[in-house]
């Protein structure tokens, strides 16, 4: 089944609107498409300690796992600024935890977008096997 990117992007944009980013003012929204077609969203949630901040992508993955999903097909990530930001290294590793490769669409509300495969963004992901 093909990926309905407009729907996934709309979910990411809605999540970006819920971002809590008073320190950086860099708002990020993510929408994760699970194997069964469910969309789970996340936003960045910052903290006064800075280090306790959680990125949008990890918020989405952790919410999905808590809801019983461990297989993912794609993620759409929307960032602030002129160029789409790509998931940080920690988020790439967290996405890679769930095995199969996936499409990663990074975009801005202004229309810039770029699609990657997770394996492009994180070749040689760490595994314990
Ligand atoms: N951020 C994300 O949500 N995802 C990323 O992949 C990179 C960075 C957030 C964390 C922080 O709230 C803000 O963007 C600035 O780093």
JSON list of C-alpha atoms and ligand atoms in Angstrom, two decimals, residues 20-21 24 26-29 43-46 53-57 77 79 86-89 91, ligand 1:
[
{"chain": "A", "resi": 20, "resn": "UNK", "atom": "CA", "xyz": [6.65, 23.01, 23.63]},
{"chain": "A", "resi": 21, "resn": "UNK", "atom": "CA", "xyz": [9.80, 24.91, 22.64]},
{"chain": "A", "resi": 24, "resn": "UNK", "atom": "CA", "xyz": [14.86, 27.33, 21.29]},
{"chain": "A", "resi": 26, "resn": "UNK", "atom": "CA", "xyz": [12.46, 25.68, 17.11]},
{"chain": "A", "resi": 27, "resn": "UNK", "atom": "CA", "xyz": [9.22, 23.76, 16.78]},
{"chain": "A", "resi": 28, "resn": "UNK", "atom": "CA", "xyz": [9.21, 20.26, 15.38]},
{"chain": "A", "resi": 29, "resn": "UNK", "atom": "CA", "xyz": [6.32, 17.93, 14.56]},
{"chain": "A", "resi": 43, "resn": "UNK", "atom": "CA", "xyz": [6.35, 17.11, 19.05]},
{"chain": "A", "resi": 44, "resn": "UNK", "atom": "CA", "xyz": [9.45, 18.34, 20.76]},
{"chain": "A", "resi": 45, "resn": "UNK", "atom": "CA", "xyz": [9.04, 18.90, 24.48]},
{"chain": "A", "resi": 46, "resn": "UNK", "atom": "CA", "xyz": [11.76, 21.12, 25.94]},
{"chain": "A", "resi": 53, "resn": "UNK", "atom": "CA", "xyz": [14.35, 17.86, 26.21]},
{"chain": "A", "resi": 54, "resn": "UNK", "atom": "CA", "xyz": [12.81, 15.20, 23.99]},
{"chain": "A", "resi": 55, "resn": "UNK", "atom": "CA", "xyz": [12.76, 15.52, 20.21]},
{"chain": "A", "resi": 56, "resn": "UNK", "atom": "CA", "xyz": [9.54, 15.19, 18.22]},
{"chain": "A", "resi": 57, "resn": "UNK", "atom": "CA", "xyz": [10.64, 11.97, 16.51]},
{"chain": "A", "resi": 77, "resn": "UNK", "atom": "CA", "xyz": [9.04, 15.51, 10.16]},
{"chain": "A", "resi": 79, "resn": "UNK", "atom": "CA", "xyz": [10.77, 21.78, 11.20]},
{"chain": "A", "resi": 86, "resn": "UNK", "atom": "CA", "xyz": [16.77, 15.98, 9.47]},
{"chain": "A", "resi": 87, "resn": "UNK", "atom": "CA", "xyz": [16.34, 13.80, 12.58]},
{"chain": "A", "resi": 88, "resn": "UNK", "atom": "CA", "xyz": [19.21, 14.09, 15.06]},
{"chain": "A", "resi": 89, "resn": "UNK", "atom": "CA", "xyz": [21.58, 11.18, 15.61]},
{"chain": "A", "resi": 91, "resn": "UNK", "atom": "CA", "xyz": [16.45, 9.89, 16.93]},
{"chain": "B", "resi": 1, "resn": "LIG", "atom": "N1", "xyz": [14.66, 18.66, 17.76]},
{"chain": "B", "resi": 1, "resn": "LIG", "atom": "C1", "xyz": [13.74, 17.75, 17.37]},
{"chain": "B", "resi": 1, "resn": "LIG", "atom": "O1", "xyz": [12.59, 17.75, 17.83]},
{"chain": "B", "resi": 1, "resn": "LIG", "atom": "N2", "xyz": [14.13, 16.79, 16.48]},
{"chain": "B", "resi": 1, "resn": "LIG", "atom": "C2", "xyz": [15.38, 16.69, 15.96]},
{"chain": "B", "resi": 1, "resn": "LIG", "atom": "O2", "xyz": [15.67, 15.73, 15.26]},
{"chain": "B", "resi": 1, "resn": "LIG", "atom": "C3", "xyz": [16.38, 17.73, 16.23]},
{"chain": "B", "resi": 1, "resn": "LIG", "atom": "C4", "xyz": [16.02, 18.72, 17.27]},
{"chain": "B", "resi": 1, "resn": "LIG", "atom": "C5", "xyz": [14.26, 19.67, 18.76]},
{"chain": "B", "resi": 1, "resn": "LIG", "atom": "C6", "xyz": [14.95, 19.55, 20.09]},
{"chain": "B", "resi": 1, "resn": "LIG", "atom": "C7", "xyz": [14.87, 20.96, 20.61]},
{"chain": "B", "resi": 1, "resn": "LIG", "atom": "O3", "xyz": [13.63, 21.14, 21.24]},
{"chain": "B", "resi": 1, "resn": "LIG", "atom": "C8", "xyz": [14.91, 21.81, 19.36]},
{"chain": "B", "resi": 1, "resn": "LIG", "atom": "O4", "xyz": [14.59, 20.96, 18.28]},
{"chain": "B", "resi": 1, "resn": "LIG", "atom": "C9", "xyz": [16.24, 22.50, 19.09]},
{"chain": "B", "resi": 1, "resn": "LIG", "atom": "O5", "xyz": [17.27, 21.59, 19.09]}
]
